[in-house]
mmCIF file of C-alpha atoms and ligand atoms in Angstrom:
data_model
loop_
_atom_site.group_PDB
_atom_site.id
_atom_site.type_symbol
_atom_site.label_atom_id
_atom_site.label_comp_id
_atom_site.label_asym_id
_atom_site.label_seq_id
_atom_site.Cartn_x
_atom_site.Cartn_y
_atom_site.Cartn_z
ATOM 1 C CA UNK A 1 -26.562 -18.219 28.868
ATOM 2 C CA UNK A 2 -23.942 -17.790 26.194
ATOM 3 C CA UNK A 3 -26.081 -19.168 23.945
ATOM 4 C CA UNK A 4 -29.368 -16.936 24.418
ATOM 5 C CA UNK A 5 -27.178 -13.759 24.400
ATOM 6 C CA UNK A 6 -25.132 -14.879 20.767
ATOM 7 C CA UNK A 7 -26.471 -12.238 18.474
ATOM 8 C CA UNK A 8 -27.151 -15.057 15.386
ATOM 9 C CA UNK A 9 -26.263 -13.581 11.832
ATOM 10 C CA UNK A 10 -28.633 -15.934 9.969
ATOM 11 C CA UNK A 11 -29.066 -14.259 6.641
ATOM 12 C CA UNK A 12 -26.578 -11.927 7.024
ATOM 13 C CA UNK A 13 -24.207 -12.464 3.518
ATOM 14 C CA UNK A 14 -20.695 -13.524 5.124
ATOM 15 C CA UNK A 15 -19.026 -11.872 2.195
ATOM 16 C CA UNK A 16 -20.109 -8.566 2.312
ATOM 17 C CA UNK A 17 -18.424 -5.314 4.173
ATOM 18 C CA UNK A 18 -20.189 -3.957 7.291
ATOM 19 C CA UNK A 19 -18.129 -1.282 7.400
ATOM 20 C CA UNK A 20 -16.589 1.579 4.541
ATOM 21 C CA UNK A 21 -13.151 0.919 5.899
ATOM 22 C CA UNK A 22 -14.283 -3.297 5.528
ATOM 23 C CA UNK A 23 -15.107 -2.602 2.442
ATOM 24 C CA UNK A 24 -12.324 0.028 1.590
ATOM 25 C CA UNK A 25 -10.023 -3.035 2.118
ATOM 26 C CA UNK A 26 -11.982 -5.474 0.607
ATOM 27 C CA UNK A 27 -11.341 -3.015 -2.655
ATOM 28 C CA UNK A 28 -7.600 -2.813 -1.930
ATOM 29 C CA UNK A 29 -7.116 -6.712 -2.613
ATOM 30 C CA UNK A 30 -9.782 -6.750 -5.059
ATOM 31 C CA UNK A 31 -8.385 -9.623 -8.130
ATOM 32 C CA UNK A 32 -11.432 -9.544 -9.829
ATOM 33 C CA UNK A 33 -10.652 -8.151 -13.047
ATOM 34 C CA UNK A 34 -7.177 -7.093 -14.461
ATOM 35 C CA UNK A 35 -6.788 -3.550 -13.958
ATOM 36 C CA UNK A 36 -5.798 -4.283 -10.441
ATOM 37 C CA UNK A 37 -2.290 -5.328 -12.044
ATOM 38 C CA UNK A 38 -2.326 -2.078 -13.894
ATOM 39 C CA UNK A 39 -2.502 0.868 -11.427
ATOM 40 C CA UNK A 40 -0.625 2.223 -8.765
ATOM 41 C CA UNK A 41 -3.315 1.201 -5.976
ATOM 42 C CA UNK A 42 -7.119 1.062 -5.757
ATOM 43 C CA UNK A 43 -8.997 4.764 -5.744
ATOM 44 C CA UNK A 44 -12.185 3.554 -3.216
ATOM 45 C CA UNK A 45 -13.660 7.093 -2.160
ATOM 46 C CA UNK A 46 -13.677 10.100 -0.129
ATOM 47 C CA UNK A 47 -15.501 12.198 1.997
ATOM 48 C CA UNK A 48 -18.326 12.025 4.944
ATOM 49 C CA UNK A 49 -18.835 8.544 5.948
ATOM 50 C CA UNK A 50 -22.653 9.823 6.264
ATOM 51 C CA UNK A 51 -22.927 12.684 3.197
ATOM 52 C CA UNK A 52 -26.298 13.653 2.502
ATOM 53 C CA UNK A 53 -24.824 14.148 -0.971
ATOM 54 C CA UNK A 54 -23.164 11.402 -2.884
ATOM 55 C CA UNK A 55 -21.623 12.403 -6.211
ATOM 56 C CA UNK A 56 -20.319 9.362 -8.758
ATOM 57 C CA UNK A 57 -17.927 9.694 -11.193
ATOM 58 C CA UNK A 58 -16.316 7.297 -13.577
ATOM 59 C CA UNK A 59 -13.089 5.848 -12.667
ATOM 60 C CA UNK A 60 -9.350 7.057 -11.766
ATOM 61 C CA UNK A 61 -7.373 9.040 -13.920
ATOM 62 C CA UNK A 62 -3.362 9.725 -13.384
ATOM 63 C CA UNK A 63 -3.596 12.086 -10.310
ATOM 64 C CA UNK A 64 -6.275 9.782 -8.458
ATOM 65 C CA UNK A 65 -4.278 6.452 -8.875
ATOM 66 C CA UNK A 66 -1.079 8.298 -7.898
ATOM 67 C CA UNK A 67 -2.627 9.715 -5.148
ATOM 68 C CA UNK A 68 -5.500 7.413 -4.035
ATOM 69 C CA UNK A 69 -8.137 9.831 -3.924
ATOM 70 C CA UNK A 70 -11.094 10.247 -6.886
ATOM 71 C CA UNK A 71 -11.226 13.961 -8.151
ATOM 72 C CA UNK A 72 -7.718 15.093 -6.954
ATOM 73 C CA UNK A 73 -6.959 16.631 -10.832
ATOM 74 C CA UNK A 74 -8.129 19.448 -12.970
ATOM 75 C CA UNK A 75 -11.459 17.716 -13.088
ATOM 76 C CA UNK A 76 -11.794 17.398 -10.214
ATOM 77 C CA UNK A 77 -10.929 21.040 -9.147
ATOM 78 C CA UNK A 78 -13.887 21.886 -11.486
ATOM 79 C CA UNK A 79 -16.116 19.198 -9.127
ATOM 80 C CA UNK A 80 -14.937 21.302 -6.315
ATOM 81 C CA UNK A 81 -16.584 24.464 -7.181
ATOM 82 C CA UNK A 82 -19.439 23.220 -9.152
ATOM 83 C CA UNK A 83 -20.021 21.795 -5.201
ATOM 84 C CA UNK A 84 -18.880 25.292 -3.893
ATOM 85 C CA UNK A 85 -21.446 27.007 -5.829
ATOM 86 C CA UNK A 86 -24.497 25.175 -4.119
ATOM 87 C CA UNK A 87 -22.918 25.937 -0.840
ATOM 88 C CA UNK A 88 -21.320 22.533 -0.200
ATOM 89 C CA UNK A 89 -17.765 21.896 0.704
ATOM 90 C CA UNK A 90 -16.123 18.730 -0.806
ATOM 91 C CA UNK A 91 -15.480 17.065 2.723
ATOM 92 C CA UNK A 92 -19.103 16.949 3.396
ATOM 93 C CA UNK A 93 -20.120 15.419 0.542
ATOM 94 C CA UNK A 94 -19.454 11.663 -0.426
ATOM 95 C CA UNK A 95 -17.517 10.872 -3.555
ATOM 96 C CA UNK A 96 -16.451 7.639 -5.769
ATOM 97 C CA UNK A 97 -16.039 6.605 -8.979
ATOM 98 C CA UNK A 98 -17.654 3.329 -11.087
ATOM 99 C CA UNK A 99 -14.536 1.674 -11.489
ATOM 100 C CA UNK A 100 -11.754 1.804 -8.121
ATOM 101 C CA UNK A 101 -9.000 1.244 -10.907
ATOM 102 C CA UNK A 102 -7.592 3.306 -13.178
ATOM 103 C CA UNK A 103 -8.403 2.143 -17.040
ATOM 104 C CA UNK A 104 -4.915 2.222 -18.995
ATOM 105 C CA UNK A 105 -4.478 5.938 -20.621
ATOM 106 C CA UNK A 106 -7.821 6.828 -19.399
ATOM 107 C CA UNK A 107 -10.577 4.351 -21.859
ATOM 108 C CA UNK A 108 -13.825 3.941 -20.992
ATOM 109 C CA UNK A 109 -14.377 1.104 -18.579
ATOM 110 C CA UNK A 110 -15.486 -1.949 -20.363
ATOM 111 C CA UNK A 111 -18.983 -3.460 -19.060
ATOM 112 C CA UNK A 112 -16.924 -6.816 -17.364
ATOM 113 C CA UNK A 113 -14.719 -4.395 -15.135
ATOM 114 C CA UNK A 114 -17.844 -2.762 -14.499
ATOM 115 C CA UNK A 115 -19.714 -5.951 -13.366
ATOM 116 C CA UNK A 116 -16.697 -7.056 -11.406
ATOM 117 C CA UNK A 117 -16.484 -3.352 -9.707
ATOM 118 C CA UNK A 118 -20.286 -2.510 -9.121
ATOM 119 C CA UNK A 119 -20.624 -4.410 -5.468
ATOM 120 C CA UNK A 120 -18.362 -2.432 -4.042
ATOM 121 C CA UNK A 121 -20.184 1.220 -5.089
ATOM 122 C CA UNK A 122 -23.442 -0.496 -4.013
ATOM 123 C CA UNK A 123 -21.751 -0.975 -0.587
ATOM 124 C CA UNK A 124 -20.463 2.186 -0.287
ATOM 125 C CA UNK A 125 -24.094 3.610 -1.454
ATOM 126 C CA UNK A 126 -25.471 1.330 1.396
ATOM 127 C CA UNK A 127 -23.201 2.434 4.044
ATOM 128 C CA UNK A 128 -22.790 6.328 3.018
ATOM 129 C CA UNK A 129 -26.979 5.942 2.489
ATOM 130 C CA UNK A 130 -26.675 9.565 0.598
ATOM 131 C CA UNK A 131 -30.393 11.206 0.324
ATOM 132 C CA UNK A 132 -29.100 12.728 -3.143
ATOM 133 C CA UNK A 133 -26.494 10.530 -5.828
ATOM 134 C CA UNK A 134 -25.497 13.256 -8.455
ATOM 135 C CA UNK A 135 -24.116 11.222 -11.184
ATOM 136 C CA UNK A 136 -21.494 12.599 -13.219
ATOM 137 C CA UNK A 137 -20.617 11.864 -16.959
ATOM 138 C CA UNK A 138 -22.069 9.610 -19.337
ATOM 139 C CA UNK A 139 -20.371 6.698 -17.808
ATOM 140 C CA UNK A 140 -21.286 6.838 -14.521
ATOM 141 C CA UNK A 141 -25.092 7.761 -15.337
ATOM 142 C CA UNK A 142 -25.219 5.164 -17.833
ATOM 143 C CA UNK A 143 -23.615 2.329 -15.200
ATOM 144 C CA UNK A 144 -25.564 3.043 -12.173
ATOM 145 C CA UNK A 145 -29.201 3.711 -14.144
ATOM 146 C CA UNK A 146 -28.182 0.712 -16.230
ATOM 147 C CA UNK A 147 -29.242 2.537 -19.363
ATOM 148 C CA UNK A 148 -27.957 3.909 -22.486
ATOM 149 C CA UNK A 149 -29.896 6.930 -22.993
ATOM 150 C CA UNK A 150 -27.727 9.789 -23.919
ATOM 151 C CA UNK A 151 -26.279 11.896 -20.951
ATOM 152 C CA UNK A 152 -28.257 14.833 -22.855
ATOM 153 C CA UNK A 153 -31.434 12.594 -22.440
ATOM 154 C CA UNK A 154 -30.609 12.022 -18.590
ATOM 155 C CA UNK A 155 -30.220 15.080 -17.083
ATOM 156 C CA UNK A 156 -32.928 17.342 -15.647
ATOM 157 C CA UNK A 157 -34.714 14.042 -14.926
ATOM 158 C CA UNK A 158 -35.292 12.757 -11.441
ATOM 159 C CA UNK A 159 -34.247 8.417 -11.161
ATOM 160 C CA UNK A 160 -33.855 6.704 -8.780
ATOM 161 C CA UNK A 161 -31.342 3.461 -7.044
ATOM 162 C CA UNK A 162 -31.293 0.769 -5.156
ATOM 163 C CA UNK A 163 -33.965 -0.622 -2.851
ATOM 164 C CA UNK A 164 -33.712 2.822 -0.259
ATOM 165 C CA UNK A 165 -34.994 4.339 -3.674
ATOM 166 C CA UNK A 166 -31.998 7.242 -3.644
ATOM 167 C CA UNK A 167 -32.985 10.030 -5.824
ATOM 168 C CA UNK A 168 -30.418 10.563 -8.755
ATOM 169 C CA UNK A 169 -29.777 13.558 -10.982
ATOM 170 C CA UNK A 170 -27.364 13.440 -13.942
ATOM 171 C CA UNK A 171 -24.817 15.952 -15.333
ATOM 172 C CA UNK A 172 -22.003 16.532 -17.412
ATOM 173 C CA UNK A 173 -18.760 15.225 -16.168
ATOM 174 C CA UNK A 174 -16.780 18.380 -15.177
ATOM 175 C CA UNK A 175 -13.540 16.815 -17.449
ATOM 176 C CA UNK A 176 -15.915 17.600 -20.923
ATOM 177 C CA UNK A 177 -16.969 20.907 -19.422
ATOM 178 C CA UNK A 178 -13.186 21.922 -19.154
ATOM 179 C CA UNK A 179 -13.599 20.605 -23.039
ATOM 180 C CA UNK A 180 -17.051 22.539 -23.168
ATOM 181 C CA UNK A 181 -17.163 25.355 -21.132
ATOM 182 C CA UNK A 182 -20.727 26.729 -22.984
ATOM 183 C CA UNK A 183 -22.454 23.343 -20.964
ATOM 184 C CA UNK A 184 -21.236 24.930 -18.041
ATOM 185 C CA UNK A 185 -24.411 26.947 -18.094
ATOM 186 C CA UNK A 186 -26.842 23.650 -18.541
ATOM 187 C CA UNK A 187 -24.796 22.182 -15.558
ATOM 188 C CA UNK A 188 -25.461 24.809 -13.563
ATOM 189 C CA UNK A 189 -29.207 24.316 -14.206
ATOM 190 C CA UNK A 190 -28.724 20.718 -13.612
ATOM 191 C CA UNK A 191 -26.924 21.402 -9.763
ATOM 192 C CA UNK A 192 -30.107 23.335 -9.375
ATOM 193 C CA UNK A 193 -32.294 20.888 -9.810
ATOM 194 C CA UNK A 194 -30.280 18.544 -8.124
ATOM 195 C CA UNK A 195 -30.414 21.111 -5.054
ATOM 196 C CA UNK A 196 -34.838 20.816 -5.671
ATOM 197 C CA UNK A 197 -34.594 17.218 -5.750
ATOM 198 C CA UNK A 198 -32.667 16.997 -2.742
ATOM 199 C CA UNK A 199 -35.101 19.409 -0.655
ATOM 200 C CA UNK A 200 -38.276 17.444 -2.151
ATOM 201 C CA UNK A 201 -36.578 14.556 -0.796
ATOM 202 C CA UNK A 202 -36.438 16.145 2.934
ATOM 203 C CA UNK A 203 -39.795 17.074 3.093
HETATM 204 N N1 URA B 301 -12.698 11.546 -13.487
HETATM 205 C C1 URA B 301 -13.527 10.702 -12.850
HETATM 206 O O1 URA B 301 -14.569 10.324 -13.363
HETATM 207 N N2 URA B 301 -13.198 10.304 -11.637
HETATM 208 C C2 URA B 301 -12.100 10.716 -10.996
HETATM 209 O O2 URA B 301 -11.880 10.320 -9.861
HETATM 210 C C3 URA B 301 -11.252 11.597 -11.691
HETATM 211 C C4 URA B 301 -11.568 11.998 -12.929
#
């Protein structure tokens, strides 16, 4: 009968996303904090719907909210070869950023846009289900570990998120290393650990 075939959804949350495009436009007419007002239009993510890696950042700067895409500047240039030099290509990796809006001229992201922002990157960690999240920058460490332990504190440590228990490595966020270039050499030793944790995590 109809009614012994009807898949039933009890327990199932009616709110939340099944899919990354569901949720992609759940983002896009997202009114839950102000900086939706501010921006040129919501910077979700990019990359393999299934990465292995997932790499978080903090939030859109100019290029990514004119463009819609996180790590499309300078920065993110630097993201794209830190990635090259473990042998990854930035289309099979996963990336997004704490907050889908741009702050105004670039501030921090206070804690409520966090709040009102953090179910959709736990969606998008759900769906992507990376085996690796490499956290970049203070801000995005500090958000997803809920901690504030100094990035310098953070790094070369294995945590990990969520319920599925996601190994996470921290490093410096590649806009200070353009700032910084002598951490380049600590972030290098940081992607390599990342690479260990990664490998542990396959075995
Ligand atoms: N910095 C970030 O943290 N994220 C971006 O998408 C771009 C710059």
């Amino acid at each position: 009968t109809i009614e012994s075939d009807m898949p039933l959804l009890e327990g199932v949350d009616v709110n939340v996303p099944s899919t990354l495009e569901a949720a992609r436009e759940a983002a896009k007419s997202c009114t839950r904090c102000p900086l939706y007002l501010l921006g040129t239009q919501t910077v979700f993510g990019v990359g393999a719907r299934r990465a292995r890696w997932m790499v978080i950042g903090e939030a859109p700067g100019q290029e990514e909210d004119r463009k819609g895409e996180p790590f499309v500047g300078r920065a993110g240039q630097l993201l794209n070869s830190m990635l090259e030099a473990l042998g990854m290509r930035r289309n099979e990796v996963y990336i997004a950023n704490i907050l889908k809006c741009r702050p105004p001229n670039n501030r921090d992201p206070k804690p409520e846009e966090v709040a009102c922002c953090e179910g959709y990157l736990a969606r998008q960690i759900e769906l992507v289900a990376p085996q690796i999240i490499l956290c970049v920058g203070r801000i995005a460490a500090q958000n997803l570990l809920k901690t504030q332990t100094p990035i310098g504190k953070l790094r070369g440590q294995r945590f990990s998120y969520g319920p599925q228990q996601v190994p996470v490595v921290v490093t410096y966020h590649p806009a200070y290393l353009l700032r910084t270039p002598a951490e380049k050499r600590r972030t290098w030793q940081d992607l390599l650990f990342a690479r260990r944790v990664f490998e542990d995590a396959q075995a």
